[in-house]
Short mmCIF file of C-alpha atoms in Angstrom, two decimals:
data_model
loop_
_atom_site.label_atom_id
_atom_site.label_comp_id
_atom_site.label_asym_id
_atom_site.label_seq_id
_atom_site.Cartn_x
_atom_site.Cartn_y
_atom_site.Cartn_z
CA UNK A 1 33.94 24.32 5.44
CA UNK A 2 31.52 21.52 4.05
CA UNK A 3 31.10 19.59 1.02
CA UNK A 4 28.47 21.95 -0.58
CA UNK A 5 30.75 24.79 -0.59
CA UNK A 6 33.10 22.62 -1.99
CA UNK A 7 30.56 21.57 -5.02
CA UNK A 8 30.02 24.79 -5.58
CA UNK A 9 33.44 26.26 -6.34
CA UNK A 10 34.11 23.37 -8.06
CA UNK A 11 31.31 24.07 -10.01
CA UNK A 12 32.06 28.00 -11.18
CA UNK A 13 35.37 26.85 -11.20
CA UNK A 14 34.61 25.02 -14.35
CA UNK A 15 32.02 27.22 -15.82
CA UNK A 16 34.02 30.61 -14.87
CA UNK A 17 30.38 31.82 -14.55
CA UNK A 18 27.94 31.43 -11.34
CA UNK A 19 24.62 31.10 -13.45
CA UNK A 20 25.87 28.21 -15.17
CA UNK A 21 27.17 26.46 -12.16
CA UNK A 22 24.13 26.77 -10.53
CA UNK A 23 21.45 25.49 -12.95
CA UNK A 24 23.94 22.85 -13.21
CA UNK A 25 23.88 22.28 -9.23
CA UNK A 26 19.96 23.13 -9.47
CA UNK A 27 20.42 25.49 -6.43
CA UNK A 28 19.93 29.73 -7.03
CA UNK A 29 22.30 32.15 -8.17
CA UNK A 30 22.20 33.70 -4.51
CA UNK A 31 22.55 30.37 -2.55
CA UNK A 32 26.11 29.17 -5.73
CA UNK A 33 27.78 32.91 -4.28
CA UNK A 34 26.29 32.66 -0.63
CA UNK A 35 28.53 29.35 -0.19
CA UNK A 36 31.41 31.00 -2.38
CA UNK A 37 31.67 33.95 0.34
CA UNK A 38 31.74 31.94 3.14
CA UNK A 39 33.88 29.58 2.01
CA UNK A 40 36.44 32.59 1.47
CA UNK A 41 35.32 33.91 4.77
CA UNK A 42 37.12 31.08 5.87
CA UNK A 43 40.09 30.08 4.22
CA UNK A 44 41.04 33.96 4.28
CA UNK A 45 41.73 34.81 0.85
CA UNK A 46 39.28 35.57 -1.98
CA UNK A 47 39.07 32.82 -4.76
CA UNK A 48 37.67 34.64 -8.36
CA UNK A 49 37.96 37.90 -9.45
CA UNK A 50 33.90 39.03 -10.15
CA UNK A 51 32.71 41.78 -12.36
CA UNK A 52 29.68 41.86 -14.56
CA UNK A 53 31.01 40.90 -17.19
CA UNK A 54 33.44 38.08 -15.81
CA UNK A 55 34.46 35.59 -13.62
CA UNK A 56 38.39 34.61 -12.99
CA UNK A 57 40.09 32.85 -10.61
CA UNK A 58 42.47 34.41 -8.59
CA UNK A 59 46.14 33.08 -8.02
CA UNK A 60 44.63 32.19 -4.36
CA UNK A 61 41.36 30.08 -6.88
CA UNK A 62 44.48 27.48 -8.43
CA UNK A 63 45.66 26.51 -5.53
CA UNK A 64 42.51 26.03 -3.95
CA UNK A 65 41.54 23.99 -7.07
CA UNK A 66 44.65 21.64 -6.64
CA UNK A 67 43.01 20.40 -3.29
CA UNK A 68 39.02 20.92 -3.72
CA UNK A 69 39.07 18.06 -5.84
CA UNK A 70 40.65 16.03 -3.52
CA UNK A 71 38.77 16.35 -1.00
CA UNK A 72 35.34 16.60 -2.25
CA UNK A 73 37.07 12.91 -3.40
CA UNK A 74 37.24 11.92 0.45
CA UNK A 75 35.03 12.20 1.77
CA UNK A 76 32.68 10.58 -0.46
CA UNK A 77 35.79 7.47 -0.09
CA UNK A 78 35.38 8.43 3.04
CA UNK A 79 30.94 7.99 3.53
CA UNK A 80 30.82 5.07 1.25
CA UNK A 81 33.31 2.92 3.23
CA UNK A 82 31.45 4.18 6.56
CA UNK A 83 28.29 3.03 5.34
CA UNK A 84 29.85 -0.83 4.46
CA UNK A 85 30.87 -1.00 7.27
CA UNK A 86 28.76 -0.29 9.81
CA UNK A 87 26.23 -3.06 7.21
CA UNK A 88 29.27 -5.97 9.07
CA UNK A 89 29.20 -4.63 11.94
CA UNK A 90 26.52 -6.87 14.18
CA UNK A 91 23.23 -5.07 15.07
CA UNK A 92 22.51 -4.37 18.19
CA UNK A 93 18.31 -5.04 19.54
CA UNK A 94 17.72 -3.98 23.06
CA UNK A 95 14.77 -6.32 24.29
CA UNK A 96 13.72 -6.10 27.93
CA UNK A 97 11.86 -8.42 30.12
CA UNK A 98 10.49 -8.38 34.19
CA UNK A 99 11.16 -11.69 35.40
CA UNK A 100 13.04 -15.02 34.56
CA UNK A 101 10.18 -16.90 33.51
CA UNK A 102 10.09 -14.34 30.52
CA UNK A 103 13.62 -14.67 29.63
CA UNK A 104 12.70 -18.38 29.73
CA UNK A 105 10.67 -17.58 27.00
CA UNK A 106 12.50 -15.51 24.86
CA UNK A 107 15.33 -18.10 24.76
CA UNK A 108 13.27 -20.26 22.24
CA UNK A 109 12.25 -16.95 20.71
CA UNK A 110 15.94 -16.21 20.22
CA UNK A 111 16.91 -20.06 18.94
CA UNK A 112 14.91 -18.56 15.66
CA UNK A 113 16.04 -15.48 16.12
CA UNK A 114 19.41 -16.37 15.46
CA UNK A 115 19.20 -18.58 12.35
CA UNK A 116 16.25 -16.03 11.06
CA UNK A 117 18.43 -12.87 11.55
CA UNK A 118 21.99 -13.63 11.76
CA UNK A 119 23.53 -9.42 12.20
CA UNK A 120 21.33 -8.87 14.40
CA UNK A 121 22.59 -9.20 18.30
CA UNK A 122 20.10 -9.44 21.05
CA UNK A 123 21.19 -7.08 24.11
CA UNK A 124 18.77 -8.59 27.39
CA UNK A 125 17.84 -6.36 29.85
CA UNK A 126 15.88 -7.67 33.61
CA UNK A 127 15.54 -4.90 35.17
CA UNK A 128 12.50 -4.09 37.83
CA UNK A 129 9.04 -2.70 36.09
CA UNK A 130 9.71 1.43 36.39
CA UNK A 131 13.31 0.51 35.20
CA UNK A 132 12.52 -0.86 32.10
CA UNK A 133 10.13 1.66 30.83
CA UNK A 134 12.39 4.58 31.21
CA UNK A 135 15.18 2.53 29.17
CA UNK A 136 12.61 2.24 25.96
CA UNK A 137 11.74 5.65 25.97
CA UNK A 138 15.75 6.59 26.12
CA UNK A 139 15.97 4.09 23.41
CA UNK A 140 18.27 1.78 25.22
CA UNK A 141 15.60 -1.48 24.57
CA UNK A 142 13.45 -1.29 20.79
CA UNK A 143 10.93 -3.97 22.91
CA UNK A 144 9.29 -5.30 25.95
CA UNK A 145 7.50 -8.04 27.03
CA UNK A 146 4.63 -6.81 29.04
CA UNK A 147 1.42 -8.12 29.99
CA UNK A 148 -1.02 -5.77 28.09
CA UNK A 149 -2.10 -4.06 31.67
CA UNK A 150 1.59 -3.42 32.38
CA UNK A 151 3.12 -1.86 29.07
CA UNK A 152 3.69 1.41 28.99
CA UNK A 153 1.13 4.32 28.71
CA UNK A 154 2.49 6.00 25.24
CA UNK A 155 3.66 2.48 23.70
CA UNK A 156 1.78 0.71 21.38
CA UNK A 157 1.47 -2.31 22.13
CA UNK A 158 1.21 -5.97 20.09
CA UNK A 159 0.07 -9.19 21.77
CA UNK A 160 1.25 -12.36 21.20
CA UNK A 161 -0.38 -15.09 23.67
CA UNK A 162 -3.37 -14.92 26.06
CA UNK A 163 -1.62 -16.56 29.05
CA UNK A 164 -4.56 -18.56 31.36
CA UNK A 165 -3.77 -17.59 35.10
CA UNK A 166 -2.55 -21.55 36.98
CA UNK A 167 -1.78 -21.97 40.33
CA UNK A 168 1.67 -24.31 39.76
CA UNK A 169 2.50 -26.51 43.10
CA UNK A 170 5.75 -29.63 43.01
CA UNK A 171 5.02 -33.23 42.38
CA UNK A 172 3.81 -34.21 46.60
CA UNK A 173 2.37 -31.18 47.02
CA UNK A 174 -1.81 -31.94 48.45
CA UNK A 175 -3.56 -30.25 44.92
CA UNK A 176 -0.87 -32.11 42.43
CA UNK A 177 -3.27 -34.28 41.30
CA UNK A 178 -6.79 -31.90 40.69
CA UNK A 179 -7.10 -31.32 36.98
CA UNK A 180 -8.35 -27.47 37.62
CA UNK A 181 -8.70 -25.32 41.08
CA UNK A 182 -11.78 -22.71 42.17
CA UNK A 183 -10.98 -19.41 44.51
CA UNK A 184 -11.83 -21.73 47.73
CA UNK A 185 -10.29 -24.61 47.10
CA UNK A 186 -6.85 -22.44 47.47
CA UNK A 187 -7.58 -20.69 50.29
CA UNK A 188 -8.37 -23.57 52.15
CA UNK A 189 -4.81 -24.69 50.75
CA UNK A 190 -1.48 -24.97 52.53
CA UNK A 191 1.10 -22.03 52.16
CA UNK A 192 1.52 -20.02 49.49
CA UNK A 193 4.77 -18.10 47.80
CA UNK A 194 4.61 -14.36 47.07
CA UNK A 195 6.03 -11.40 46.16
CA UNK A 196 6.24 -7.63 46.88
CA UNK A 197 2.74 -6.55 45.04
CA UNK A 198 5.28 -4.58 42.83
CA UNK A 199 6.29 -8.25 40.87
CA UNK A 200 2.90 -8.81 39.43
CA UNK A 201 0.45 -7.05 37.42
CA UNK A 202 -2.94 -6.04 38.42
CA UNK A 203 -5.39 -8.34 36.73
CA UNK A 204 -2.96 -11.59 38.86
CA UNK A 205 -1.99 -9.26 42.12
CA UNK A 206 -5.90 -8.90 43.05
CA UNK A 207 -6.06 -12.97 43.18
CA UNK A 208 -3.38 -12.62 45.59
CA UNK A 209 -4.59 -10.48 47.60
CA UNK A 210 -7.98 -12.36 47.51
CA UNK A 211 -6.09 -15.64 47.91
CA UNK A 212 -4.18 -14.56 52.16
CA UNK A 213 -6.85 -12.12 53.08
CA UNK A 214 -8.02 -13.20 55.98
CA UNK A 215 -4.79 -16.08 55.78
CA UNK A 216 -2.98 -16.86 58.71
CA UNK A 217 0.35 -15.57 58.21
CA UNK A 218 2.03 -18.29 59.01
CA UNK A 219 0.65 -20.43 55.63
CA UNK A 220 2.33 -17.29 54.35
CA UNK A 221 5.83 -17.20 52.76
CA UNK A 222 6.54 -13.65 51.80
CA UNK A 223 9.85 -13.71 49.12
CA UNK A 224 12.12 -11.22 47.59
CA UNK A 225 11.26 -12.09 44.06
CA UNK A 226 10.33 -14.93 41.96
CA UNK A 227 12.85 -17.07 41.78
CA UNK A 228 12.85 -17.58 45.59
CA UNK A 229 9.32 -18.83 44.77
CA UNK A 230 9.51 -21.05 42.68
CA UNK A 231 12.88 -22.50 44.13
CA UNK A 232 10.19 -22.94 47.16
CA UNK A 233 7.44 -23.75 44.90
CA UNK A 234 9.49 -26.82 43.54
CA UNK A 235 11.48 -27.35 47.47
CA UNK A 236 7.60 -28.24 47.82
CA UNK A 237 6.92 -26.52 50.64
CA UNK A 238 4.23 -24.13 49.20
CA UNK A 239 1.90 -23.34 46.48
CA UNK A 240 2.63 -20.00 44.10
CA UNK A 241 -0.05 -18.30 41.27
CA UNK A 242 1.78 -17.33 37.75
CA UNK A 243 0.14 -16.51 34.77
CA UNK A 244 1.39 -19.39 32.07
CA UNK A 245 3.71 -18.28 29.44
CA UNK A 246 4.28 -20.70 26.31
CA UNK A 247 8.01 -22.27 26.85
CA UNK A 248 8.82 -20.79 30.50
CA UNK A 249 7.14 -23.84 32.44
CA UNK A 250 9.73 -25.10 34.79
CA UNK A 251 10.93 -29.83 34.93
CA UNK A 252 9.07 -30.97 37.33
CA UNK A 253 6.11 -28.44 38.83
CA UNK A 254 2.23 -28.75 37.68
CA UNK A 255 0.32 -25.80 36.48
CA UNK A 256 -2.98 -26.81 37.46
CA UNK A 257 -6.00 -23.28 35.51
CA UNK A 258 -8.24 -21.33 37.74
CA UNK A 259 -10.90 -21.75 34.93
CA UNK A 260 -12.77 -18.91 37.39
CA UNK A 261 -10.45 -15.73 36.18
CA UNK A 262 -9.49 -15.04 32.19
CA UNK A 263 -6.82 -14.87 30.52
CA UNK A 264 -3.82 -12.19 30.02
CA UNK A 265 -2.82 -10.86 27.07
CA UNK A 266 0.98 -11.47 26.93
CA UNK A 267 3.25 -8.99 24.12
CA UNK A 268 5.38 -6.54 23.27
CA UNK A 269 5.41 -3.04 23.57
CA UNK A 270 7.34 -0.16 21.91
CA UNK A 271 7.29 3.18 21.19
CA UNK A 272 5.57 5.03 17.63
CA UNK A 273 6.96 5.38 15.14
CA UNK A 274 10.12 3.10 15.69
CA UNK A 275 9.26 -0.20 14.03
CA UNK A 276 12.82 -0.82 12.76
CA UNK A 277 12.76 -3.70 10.31
CA UNK A 278 15.04 -5.79 13.44
CA UNK A 279 11.66 -4.93 14.99
CA UNK A 280 9.28 -6.09 12.62
CA UNK A 281 11.30 -9.60 12.32
CA UNK A 282 12.32 -9.72 16.18
CA UNK A 283 7.84 -9.50 16.05
CA UNK A 284 6.91 -11.78 13.69
CA UNK A 285 9.29 -14.18 15.36
CA UNK A 286 7.34 -13.91 19.07
CA UNK A 287 4.08 -13.98 17.70
CA UNK A 288 5.33 -16.71 15.02
CA UNK A 289 6.99 -18.63 18.25
CA UNK A 290 4.41 -18.02 20.50
CA UNK A 291 1.73 -19.61 19.41
CA UNK A 292 3.08 -22.87 18.58
CA UNK A 293 4.80 -23.13 21.95
CA UNK A 294 1.17 -22.78 23.57
CA UNK A 295 -0.52 -25.56 21.41
CA UNK A 296 -1.10 -28.53 23.27
CA UNK A 297 0.85 -28.08 26.69
CA UNK A 298 1.30 -30.65 29.26
CA UNK A 299 -0.10 -30.28 32.76
CA UNK A 300 3.29 -31.89 33.95
CA UNK A 301 6.52 -31.16 32.55
CA UNK A 302 9.12 -33.67 33.36
#
């Protein structure tokens, strides 16, 4: 039984005429007849006596008439209450990122989200590259923070900011006093901390390869993830190479430009045709935050 069948039954019962019922409902007379026949089959009873000249309710039809209108009213009330309930529920919004530096970038954007999008609750996911791509395509996250060259192939990419590639080191590292560094200086420097290739975008991994090629293995500290890399950097055991993401800098470290290398595009990826109002608002906030946070960053944050 469905609401269309009930609407057809009530219209025919009201007019006792299939043609007038069809006009009221703005459908064809055969469609009305089909709905009535389907309803009678489901109920196992005839609801109307039909002749070529007249239509009358049967005893079963009179009995069912007492309930049909109530069922429709209850259906309408249920839909309205459910719609209102859904409107009152917080809207969950999945955001994917790949490391703790991107989480630091997100922190500022989420501060604005909380104020400008009180109806939205961010659901953060930080897991490996391929898994995040799957979550985006499966709808578990609505947006993925990413560099352009690691964005999913079929996703829509929106640039938020261009990030310079920098050398990051502690205040007491020999590189610390320098205003900028060259590839030659990086090759001749002390220990470098690096992660497996899967943790880096291709452009940054290429630079790592140039720095470590021919280097004594004792001057390379292989790490499981970026958390370990930055722990070693903060303890002045090594330097590292990274992108200079707005508001993601760690206190007490030096971020030294590498002018030989072009900045990388950093932004947000989402599926085509899935740009909801929450996603539009998030992208606007992230764009505004990235633009503002990226201005006049000091070389050192204490």
